Amino acid sequence: MNDSQKGGARLMKSEHKRRELAPLLAIFGILVGLALASLLTPEREFSPNENRYLQLKPSLTWTTLMDGTFTQKAEDYVADQIALRDRWMEASSLVQRAALRLEINDTWLGRDGRYFAKVTPDTFDSAQYEKNLAQVKDFFDANPDKDCRMMMVPTPAYMLRDDLPANAPLFDAEGCFDTLLDTMGGQVIDLRTALLPDAANMYYRTDHHWTTEGALTAYQAWCAATGHTPQDWQLETASTCFRGTLYSKVLLPDSPYDTVAIASDAAIRSMDCDGEVSDSLYSLAALEEKDHYKIFMGGNYAKVVIDTGANTGKSLLVVKDSFANSFLPFLVRDYDTITVLDLRFYREGVQPLADQADDVLVLYELTNFASDKNLYKLNKT
């Protein structure tokens, strides 16, 4: 091989090496660019899309270094504060759906853009569910002079089973309702029959809650069970661009938007939410945030006292989860005072408030009820 041929061979070898290195250099450049962009981008404390607080820069101390908390928080910080985080998550969800994944972040991808919280036989706590039912039963038995009722909201996955992915494992909701009826008897207001005929409109597509239409249907079932006269409520659209908690887990960019309605004629005198007093059951400021469901009472509080001005001479105690927030406006013409407790936050005794009430209502969604470890407070002395 002459010198010219040797030189050509060296050039070809050099060019081949450059081509091999090009992808590695490109990846390195992207990583460096992302690192620089992340360093230059201000920290975000909260992610509206994910509806959660993000990890901020952790403090390095000898203790946190040795017990491993600094390392864990540093990893979370890098993941949470990476530049263009929302876009990366959207891209990841799109790839998973293209790969025919049936669920993303414990959320089932149902038919027609509907999402379902993934609760399986392995994750549903049957023992806690039965323990909580026993607590409610004991509480009702301790108040025999009151009209005590329980409303258990069926899950959308149970009511819309045909919209779930094929062969999605669902916990035994039917058995849970059998246990409920066996335990509580006639004190249960079974909502399944009322919600079933129009079940698709009873629940949001991108959020785990029921719609205002669903809450209104439940109110009508409550009236039929308790002997109250159903009031004529006119619903008004408050938002047409709501994407809820399940969207926050999936983050697919083509997710549908839900409509939020309110009973704008549900007038009250005042509502005291842990000391914050307002003259409306609805917080319109929530429409400026991502979570439009917070329009109902402004969110969750330990104790809410509603002065309705209805002049009925009756009062109601409600023990509830967030599903009750959109239900309560329909009760304001039936009671003068409605006292509302969320046992996740309430720390005082419940019985003194029950003593002051004429009626008692316990309202929970089924899986929320099964996972709540605070029902013991009903009978705490």
Tab-separated table of C-alpha atoms in Angstrom:
chain	number	residue	atom	x	y	z
A	1	MET	CA	0.000	0.000	0.000
A	2	ASN	CA	1.517	3.337	-1.050
A	3	ASP	CA	1.527	6.505	1.047
A	4	SER	CA	-1.556	7.862	-0.715
A	5	GLN	CA	-3.546	4.728	0.022
A	6	LYS	CA	-2.357	4.717	3.641
A	7	GLY	CA	-3.433	8.341	4.049
A	8	GLY	CA	-6.849	7.561	2.585
A	9	ALA	CA	-7.264	4.646	4.954
A	10	ARG	CA	-6.374	6.837	7.931
A	11	LEU	CA	-8.930	9.431	6.806
A	12	MET	CA	-11.623	6.781	6.425
A	13	LYS	CA	-10.818	5.382	9.881
A	14	SER	CA	-10.921	8.862	11.392
A	15	GLU	CA	-14.241	9.595	9.688
A	16	HIS	CA	-15.664	6.292	10.964
A	17	LYS	CA	-14.661	7.178	14.538
A	18	ARG	CA	-16.278	10.606	14.206
A	19	ARG	CA	-19.507	8.985	13.044
A	20	GLU	CA	-19.408	6.590	15.992
A	21	LEU	CA	-18.837	9.447	18.423
A	22	ALA	CA	-21.495	11.731	16.923
A	23	PRO	CA	-24.503	10.111	18.666
A	24	LEU	CA	-22.646	10.018	21.976
A	25	LEU	CA	-21.662	13.656	21.637
A	26	ALA	CA	-25.245	14.564	20.747
A	27	ILE	CA	-26.585	12.775	23.834
A	28	PHE	CA	-23.897	14.394	25.978
A	29	GLY	CA	-24.814	17.799	24.549
A	30	ILE	CA	-28.511	17.239	25.290
A	31	LEU	CA	-27.750	16.189	28.877
A	32	VAL	CA	-25.486	19.183	29.422
A	33	GLY	CA	-28.116	21.460	27.897
A	34	LEU	CA	-30.827	20.038	30.148
A	35	ALA	CA	-28.582	20.366	33.190
A	36	LEU	CA	-27.805	24.004	32.382
A	37	ALA	CA	-31.428	24.786	31.614
A	38	SER	CA	-32.526	23.170	34.879
A	39	LEU	CA	-29.951	25.180	36.835
A	40	LEU	CA	-31.059	28.431	35.193
A	41	THR	CA	-34.791	27.734	35.555
A	42	PRO	CA	-36.329	28.948	38.834
A	43	GLU	CA	-37.431	26.191	41.189
A	44	ARG	CA	-41.110	25.295	41.070
A	45	GLU	CA	-42.745	24.590	44.405
A	46	PHE	CA	-46.011	23.199	43.015
A	47	SER	CA	-47.013	21.401	39.815
A	48	PRO	CA	-50.576	22.350	38.783
A	49	ASN	CA	-50.626	19.579	36.194
A	50	GLU	CA	-49.729	16.891	38.729
A	51	ASN	CA	-51.595	18.647	41.551
A	52	ARG	CA	-48.738	18.070	43.994
A	53	TYR	CA	-45.815	19.836	45.655
A	54	LEU	CA	-42.401	19.299	44.103
A	55	GLN	CA	-39.129	18.544	45.850
A	56	LEU	CA	-37.075	21.678	46.469
A	57	LYS	CA	-33.286	21.769	46.819
A	58	PRO	CA	-32.438	19.630	49.877
A	59	SER	CA	-30.134	20.781	52.659
A	60	LEU	CA	-26.926	18.797	53.078
A	61	THR	CA	-26.037	17.943	56.672
A	62	TRP	CA	-24.053	15.143	58.208
A	63	THR	CA	-27.266	13.575	59.538
A	64	THR	CA	-29.160	13.685	56.226
A	65	LEU	CA	-26.116	12.365	54.395
A	66	MET	CA	-25.636	9.432	56.734
A	67	ASP	CA	-29.302	8.399	56.995
A	68	GLY	CA	-29.797	8.560	53.225
A	69	THR	CA	-32.499	11.230	53.184
A	70	PHE	CA	-30.285	13.704	51.330
A	71	THR	CA	-29.573	11.210	48.557
A	72	GLN	CA	-33.263	10.367	48.163
A	73	LYS	CA	-34.329	14.006	48.191
A	74	ALA	CA	-31.552	14.904	45.743
A	75	GLU	CA	-32.842	12.266	43.307
A	76	ASP	CA	-36.391	13.563	43.713
A	77	TYR	CA	-35.139	17.119	43.235
A	78	VAL	CA	-33.454	16.286	39.933
A	79	ALA	CA	-36.580	14.484	38.706
A	80	ASP	CA	-38.976	17.223	39.850
A	81	GLN	CA	-36.992	20.265	38.745
A	82	ILE	CA	-35.723	19.080	35.355
A	83	ALA	CA	-36.352	21.606	32.585
A	84	LEU	CA	-39.470	20.988	30.473
A	85	ARG	CA	-40.670	18.412	32.988
A	86	ASP	CA	-44.301	18.629	31.877
A	87	ARG	CA	-43.364	18.036	28.233
A	88	TRP	CA	-41.229	15.017	29.130
A	89	MET	CA	-44.098	13.534	31.110
A	90	GLU	CA	-46.551	14.095	28.270
A	91	ALA	CA	-44.129	12.425	25.865
A	92	SER	CA	-43.715	9.481	28.241
A	93	SER	CA	-47.502	9.025	28.478
A	94	LEU	CA	-47.874	9.171	24.709
A	95	VAL	CA	-45.195	6.494	24.281
A	96	GLN	CA	-46.885	4.265	26.874
A	97	ARG	CA	-50.261	4.604	25.186
A	98	ALA	CA	-48.714	3.910	21.782
A	99	ALA	CA	-47.265	0.742	23.299
A	100	LEU	CA	-50.888	-0.259	24.142
A	101	ARG	CA	-50.439	0.149	27.884
A	102	LEU	CA	-53.793	-0.200	29.650
A	103	GLU	CA	-52.819	1.987	32.587
A	104	ILE	CA	-50.487	4.873	33.371
A	105	ASN	CA	-49.518	5.790	36.950
A	106	ASP	CA	-52.225	3.596	38.496
A	107	THR	CA	-54.881	5.071	36.223
A	108	TRP	CA	-56.766	2.923	33.753
A	109	LEU	CA	-57.233	4.312	30.255
A	110	GLY	CA	-60.896	3.670	29.572
A	111	ARG	CA	-63.120	4.025	26.554
A	112	ASP	CA	-63.808	7.416	24.941
A	113	GLY	CA	-61.072	9.208	26.867
A	114	ARG	CA	-62.423	8.280	30.305
A	115	TYR	CA	-59.919	7.574	33.082
A	116	PHE	CA	-60.422	5.370	36.151
A	117	ALA	CA	-58.503	5.142	39.410
A	118	LYS	CA	-56.903	1.702	39.534
A	119	VAL	CA	-58.104	-0.176	42.634
A	120	THR	CA	-57.632	-3.930	42.502
A	121	PRO	CA	-58.348	-6.841	44.878
A	122	ASP	CA	-54.726	-6.551	46.035
A	123	THR	CA	-54.927	-2.842	46.898
A	124	PHE	CA	-58.447	-2.616	48.339
A	125	ASP	CA	-58.293	-2.932	52.144
A	126	SER	CA	-61.296	-5.104	53.000
A	127	ALA	CA	-60.324	-5.377	56.664
A	128	GLN	CA	-60.188	-1.596	57.091
A	129	TYR	CA	-63.474	-1.269	55.217
A	130	GLU	CA	-65.259	-3.612	57.630
A	131	LYS	CA	-63.609	-1.951	60.607
A	132	ASN	CA	-64.844	1.456	59.425
A	133	LEU	CA	-68.378	0.141	58.917
A	134	ALA	CA	-68.339	-1.113	62.501
A	135	GLN	CA	-67.298	2.353	63.703
A	136	VAL	CA	-70.180	3.990	61.838
A	137	LYS	CA	-72.607	1.370	63.139
A	138	ASP	CA	-71.500	2.000	66.740
A	139	PHE	CA	-71.858	5.754	66.228
A	140	PHE	CA	-75.368	5.393	64.845
A	141	ASP	CA	-76.327	3.030	67.685
A	142	ALA	CA	-75.135	5.678	70.162
A	143	ASN	CA	-77.619	8.139	68.628
A	144	PRO	CA	-80.917	6.222	68.456
A	145	ASP	CA	-83.026	9.385	68.751
A	146	LYS	CA	-81.709	10.804	65.463
A	147	ASP	CA	-82.338	9.983	61.816
A	148	CYS	CA	-78.902	8.561	60.979
A	149	ARG	CA	-78.188	7.727	57.339
A	150	MET	CA	-75.210	6.500	55.352
A	151	MET	CA	-74.608	7.160	51.667
A	152	MET	CA	-71.796	5.183	50.041
A	153	VAL	CA	-70.964	6.475	46.575
A	154	PRO	CA	-70.134	3.617	44.165
A	155	THR	CA	-66.919	3.989	42.209
A	156	PRO	CA	-67.093	5.000	38.531
A	157	ALA	CA	-65.121	1.845	37.679
A	158	TYR	CA	-67.908	-0.224	39.218
A	159	MET	CA	-70.755	1.735	37.622
A	160	LEU	CA	-69.067	1.976	34.205
A	161	ARG	CA	-67.451	-1.450	34.045
A	162	ASP	CA	-67.984	-1.721	30.282
A	163	ASP	CA	-65.740	1.316	29.761
A	164	LEU	CA	-62.775	-0.259	31.535
A	165	PRO	CA	-59.932	-1.901	29.592
A	166	ALA	CA	-60.630	-5.546	28.819
A	167	ASN	CA	-59.886	-7.867	31.755
A	168	ALA	CA	-59.013	-4.997	34.119
A	169	PRO	CA	-58.944	-6.539	37.627
A	170	LEU	CA	-61.591	-4.850	39.768
A	171	PHE	CA	-62.073	-5.348	43.494
A	172	ASP	CA	-65.339	-6.882	44.672
A	173	ALA	CA	-67.479	-3.742	44.919
A	174	GLU	CA	-70.648	-5.809	44.793
A	175	GLY	CA	-69.523	-7.723	47.859
A	176	CYS	CA	-68.684	-4.445	49.602
A	177	PHE	CA	-72.241	-3.208	49.137
A	178	ASP	CA	-73.597	-6.528	50.398
A	179	THR	CA	-71.488	-6.101	53.536
A	180	LEU	CA	-72.649	-2.505	53.855
A	181	LEU	CA	-76.320	-3.475	53.709
A	182	ASP	CA	-75.815	-6.407	56.088
A	183	THR	CA	-74.069	-4.126	58.607
A	184	MET	CA	-76.124	-0.938	58.388
A	185	GLY	CA	-79.505	-2.255	57.223
A	186	GLY	CA	-82.177	0.355	56.541
A	187	GLN	CA	-79.874	3.222	57.473
A	188	VAL	CA	-78.149	2.867	54.097
A	189	ILE	CA	-79.257	4.953	51.128
A	190	ASP	CA	-78.205	2.720	48.215
A	191	LEU	CA	-77.315	5.021	45.319
A	192	ARG	CA	-76.579	2.363	42.714
A	193	THR	CA	-80.089	2.150	41.274
A	194	ALA	CA	-80.401	5.940	41.048
A	195	LEU	CA	-77.011	6.514	39.397
A	196	LEU	CA	-77.021	3.569	36.970
A	197	PRO	CA	-79.437	4.749	34.211
A	198	ASP	CA	-77.266	7.749	33.304
A	199	ALA	CA	-73.991	6.602	34.845
A	200	ALA	CA	-71.791	8.146	32.137
A	201	ASN	CA	-72.971	11.617	33.174
A	202	MET	CA	-72.758	10.911	36.893
A	203	TYR	CA	-68.937	11.013	36.964
A	204	TYR	CA	-66.245	13.210	35.457
A	205	ARG	CA	-64.067	11.673	32.759
A	206	THR	CA	-60.755	13.085	34.028
A	207	ASP	CA	-61.455	13.328	37.766
A	208	HIS	CA	-62.322	10.771	40.440
A	209	HIS	CA	-65.353	12.694	41.756
A	210	TRP	CA	-68.974	12.537	40.710
A	211	THR	CA	-70.392	15.409	38.697
A	212	THR	CA	-72.898	17.910	40.038
A	213	GLU	CA	-75.514	15.967	38.082
A	214	GLY	CA	-74.448	12.880	39.998
A	215	ALA	CA	-74.697	14.728	43.308
A	216	LEU	CA	-78.156	16.042	42.356
A	217	THR	CA	-79.307	12.517	41.521
A	218	ALA	CA	-78.024	11.360	44.911
A	219	TYR	CA	-79.918	14.238	46.569
A	220	GLN	CA	-83.136	13.025	44.968
A	221	ALA	CA	-82.464	9.513	46.294
A	222	TRP	CA	-81.786	11.017	49.739
A	223	CYS	CA	-85.130	12.843	49.620
A	224	ALA	CA	-86.966	9.639	48.707
A	225	ALA	CA	-85.321	7.746	51.574
A	226	THR	CA	-85.732	10.417	54.268
A	227	GLY	CA	-89.144	11.820	53.351
A	228	HIS	CA	-87.906	15.265	52.372
A	229	THR	CA	-89.603	17.070	49.502
A	230	PRO	CA	-87.196	17.368	46.531
A	231	GLN	CA	-86.438	20.987	45.713
A	232	ASP	CA	-86.265	22.250	42.141
A	233	TRP	CA	-82.603	23.047	41.505
A	234	GLN	CA	-81.386	24.716	38.328
A	235	LEU	CA	-77.817	23.884	37.381
A	236	GLU	CA	-75.589	26.485	35.766
A	237	THR	CA	-72.325	25.817	33.916
A	238	ALA	CA	-69.337	27.244	35.767
A	239	SER	CA	-66.504	25.736	33.703
A	240	THR	CA	-66.065	23.842	30.453
A	241	CYS	CA	-62.304	23.308	30.739
A	242	PHE	CA	-61.803	21.130	33.817
A	243	ARG	CA	-59.129	18.444	33.855
A	244	GLY	CA	-59.042	16.668	37.180
A	245	THR	CA	-56.975	14.417	39.415
A	246	LEU	CA	-56.837	11.479	37.014
A	247	TYR	CA	-55.616	13.705	34.197
A	248	SER	CA	-52.874	14.856	36.575
A	249	LYS	CA	-51.630	11.275	36.684
A	250	VAL	CA	-51.948	10.549	32.977
A	251	LEU	CA	-51.046	13.956	31.466
A	252	LEU	CA	-52.030	12.965	27.945
A	253	PRO	CA	-52.196	16.203	25.915
A	254	ASP	CA	-55.359	15.132	24.073
A	255	SER	CA	-57.303	14.394	27.266
A	256	PRO	CA	-60.924	15.612	27.168
A	257	TYR	CA	-62.220	18.546	29.163
A	258	ASP	CA	-65.003	18.147	31.710
A	259	THR	CA	-67.819	20.575	32.470
A	260	VAL	CA	-68.448	21.725	36.038
A	261	ALA	CA	-71.933	22.897	37.037
A	262	ILE	CA	-73.220	24.583	40.188
A	263	ALA	CA	-76.612	25.210	41.762
A	264	SER	CA	-76.294	28.983	41.682
A	265	ASP	CA	-79.594	29.442	43.531
A	266	ALA	CA	-78.311	27.599	46.636
A	267	ALA	CA	-78.226	30.718	48.806
A	268	ILE	CA	-77.015	30.808	52.423
A	269	ARG	CA	-76.381	33.363	55.146
A	270	SER	CA	-72.837	32.311	55.889
A	271	MET	CA	-70.319	29.481	55.778
A	272	ASP	CA	-67.533	29.225	58.344
A	273	CYS	CA	-64.656	27.017	57.125
A	274	ASP	CA	-62.183	26.598	59.988
A	275	GLY	CA	-62.631	30.265	60.835
A	276	GLU	CA	-62.754	31.577	57.258
A	277	VAL	CA	-66.217	33.055	56.738
A	278	SER	CA	-67.925	33.570	53.384
A	279	ASP	CA	-71.470	34.117	52.146
A	280	SER	CA	-71.444	31.505	49.394
A	281	LEU	CA	-71.033	27.744	49.090
A	282	TYR	CA	-69.019	28.275	45.926
A	283	SER	CA	-65.504	29.631	45.536
A	284	LEU	CA	-65.399	31.110	42.051
A	285	ALA	CA	-61.710	31.910	42.560
A	286	ALA	CA	-61.053	28.186	42.060
A	287	LEU	CA	-61.814	28.652	38.376
A	288	GLU	CA	-58.538	30.581	38.126
A	289	GLU	CA	-56.689	27.488	39.366
A	290	LYS	CA	-56.278	24.056	37.817
A	291	ASP	CA	-58.515	22.172	40.269
A	292	HIS	CA	-61.972	23.443	39.382
A	293	TYR	CA	-63.571	20.978	41.805
A	294	LYS	CA	-62.426	23.333	44.558
A	295	ILE	CA	-65.277	25.605	43.480
A	296	PHE	CA	-67.339	23.506	45.899
A	297	MET	CA	-66.776	25.040	49.337
A	298	GLY	CA	-63.232	26.048	48.381
A	299	GLY	CA	-61.815	22.627	49.205
A	300	ASN	CA	-61.671	20.461	52.330
A	301	TYR	CA	-61.686	21.700	55.917
A	302	ALA	CA	-61.763	20.083	59.332
A	303	LYS	CA	-65.048	21.733	60.302
A	304	VAL	CA	-67.539	23.748	58.281
A	305	VAL	CA	-70.648	25.369	59.743
A	306	ILE	CA	-73.273	26.500	57.237
A	307	ASP	CA	-75.977	28.933	58.381
A	308	THR	CA	-78.641	28.590	55.694
A	309	GLY	CA	-81.357	30.913	56.949
A	310	ALA	CA	-83.951	28.358	55.837
A	311	ASN	CA	-86.007	28.619	59.072
A	312	THR	CA	-86.819	24.905	59.209
A	313	GLY	CA	-85.974	24.497	62.876
A	314	LYS	CA	-83.723	21.531	62.049
A	315	SER	CA	-79.994	20.905	61.985
A	316	LEU	CA	-77.787	18.288	60.312
A	317	LEU	CA	-74.376	16.801	61.083
A	318	VAL	CA	-72.448	15.519	58.056
A	319	VAL	CA	-69.321	13.358	58.289
A	320	LYS	CA	-67.817	13.147	54.842
A	321	ASP	CA	-65.092	13.025	52.227
A	322	SER	CA	-64.746	15.436	49.304
A	323	PHE	CA	-67.654	13.874	47.375
A	324	ALA	CA	-70.012	15.647	49.779
A	325	ASN	CA	-68.701	19.076	48.766
A	326	SER	CA	-70.823	19.135	45.600
A	327	PHE	CA	-73.767	17.461	47.359
A	328	LEU	CA	-74.200	19.820	50.310
A	329	PRO	CA	-75.630	22.787	48.360
A	330	PHE	CA	-78.762	20.748	47.682
A	331	LEU	CA	-79.473	20.447	51.429
A	332	VAL	CA	-79.563	24.155	52.328
A	333	ARG	CA	-83.369	24.439	52.098
A	334	ASP	CA	-83.914	21.505	54.453
A	335	TYR	CA	-81.876	22.618	57.486
A	336	ASP	CA	-81.097	25.836	59.360
A	337	THR	CA	-77.606	24.672	60.290
A	338	ILE	CA	-75.389	22.099	58.579
A	339	THR	CA	-72.214	21.143	60.441
A	340	VAL	CA	-69.685	19.323	58.251
A	341	LEU	CA	-66.707	17.305	59.504
A	342	ASP	CA	-63.772	15.861	57.588
A	343	LEU	CA	-62.218	13.377	60.001
A	344	ARG	CA	-58.881	13.519	58.197
A	345	PHE	CA	-58.395	16.959	59.736
A	346	TYR	CA	-60.870	17.165	62.616
A	347	ARG	CA	-59.307	16.503	66.028
A	348	GLU	CA	-62.100	17.092	68.562
A	349	GLY	CA	-64.986	14.982	69.773
A	350	VAL	CA	-67.816	14.237	67.359
A	351	GLN	CA	-70.542	13.259	69.828
A	352	PRO	CA	-71.039	16.790	71.255
A	353	LEU	CA	-71.874	17.972	67.735
A	354	ALA	CA	-74.166	14.992	67.190
A	355	ASP	CA	-75.991	15.925	70.396
A	356	GLN	CA	-76.837	19.292	68.844
A	357	ALA	CA	-78.085	17.845	65.539
A	358	ASP	CA	-81.489	16.449	64.581
A	359	ASP	CA	-80.172	14.281	61.745
A	360	VAL	CA	-76.836	12.672	60.880
A	361	LEU	CA	-75.441	11.833	57.437
A	362	VAL	CA	-72.229	9.935	56.700
A	363	LEU	CA	-71.263	10.334	53.041
A	364	TYR	CA	-68.184	8.746	51.478
A	365	GLU	CA	-67.061	7.283	48.191
A	366	LEU	CA	-66.435	3.556	48.589
A	367	THR	CA	-62.651	3.393	48.101
A	368	ASN	CA	-62.108	6.598	50.100
A	369	PHE	CA	-64.076	5.068	52.952
A	370	ALA	CA	-62.066	1.838	52.829
A	371	SER	CA	-58.749	3.676	52.974
A	372	ASP	CA	-59.686	6.194	55.695
A	373	LYS	CA	-58.114	5.351	59.056
A	374	ASN	CA	-59.878	8.157	60.934
A	375	LEU	CA	-63.376	6.741	61.413
A	376	TYR	CA	-62.476	5.700	64.959
A	377	LYS	CA	-62.851	9.386	65.861
A	378	LEU	CA	-66.616	8.976	65.609
A	379	ASN	CA	-66.565	7.095	68.919
A	380	LYS	CA	-63.533	8.704	70.525
A	381	THR	CA	-64.252	9.882	74.065
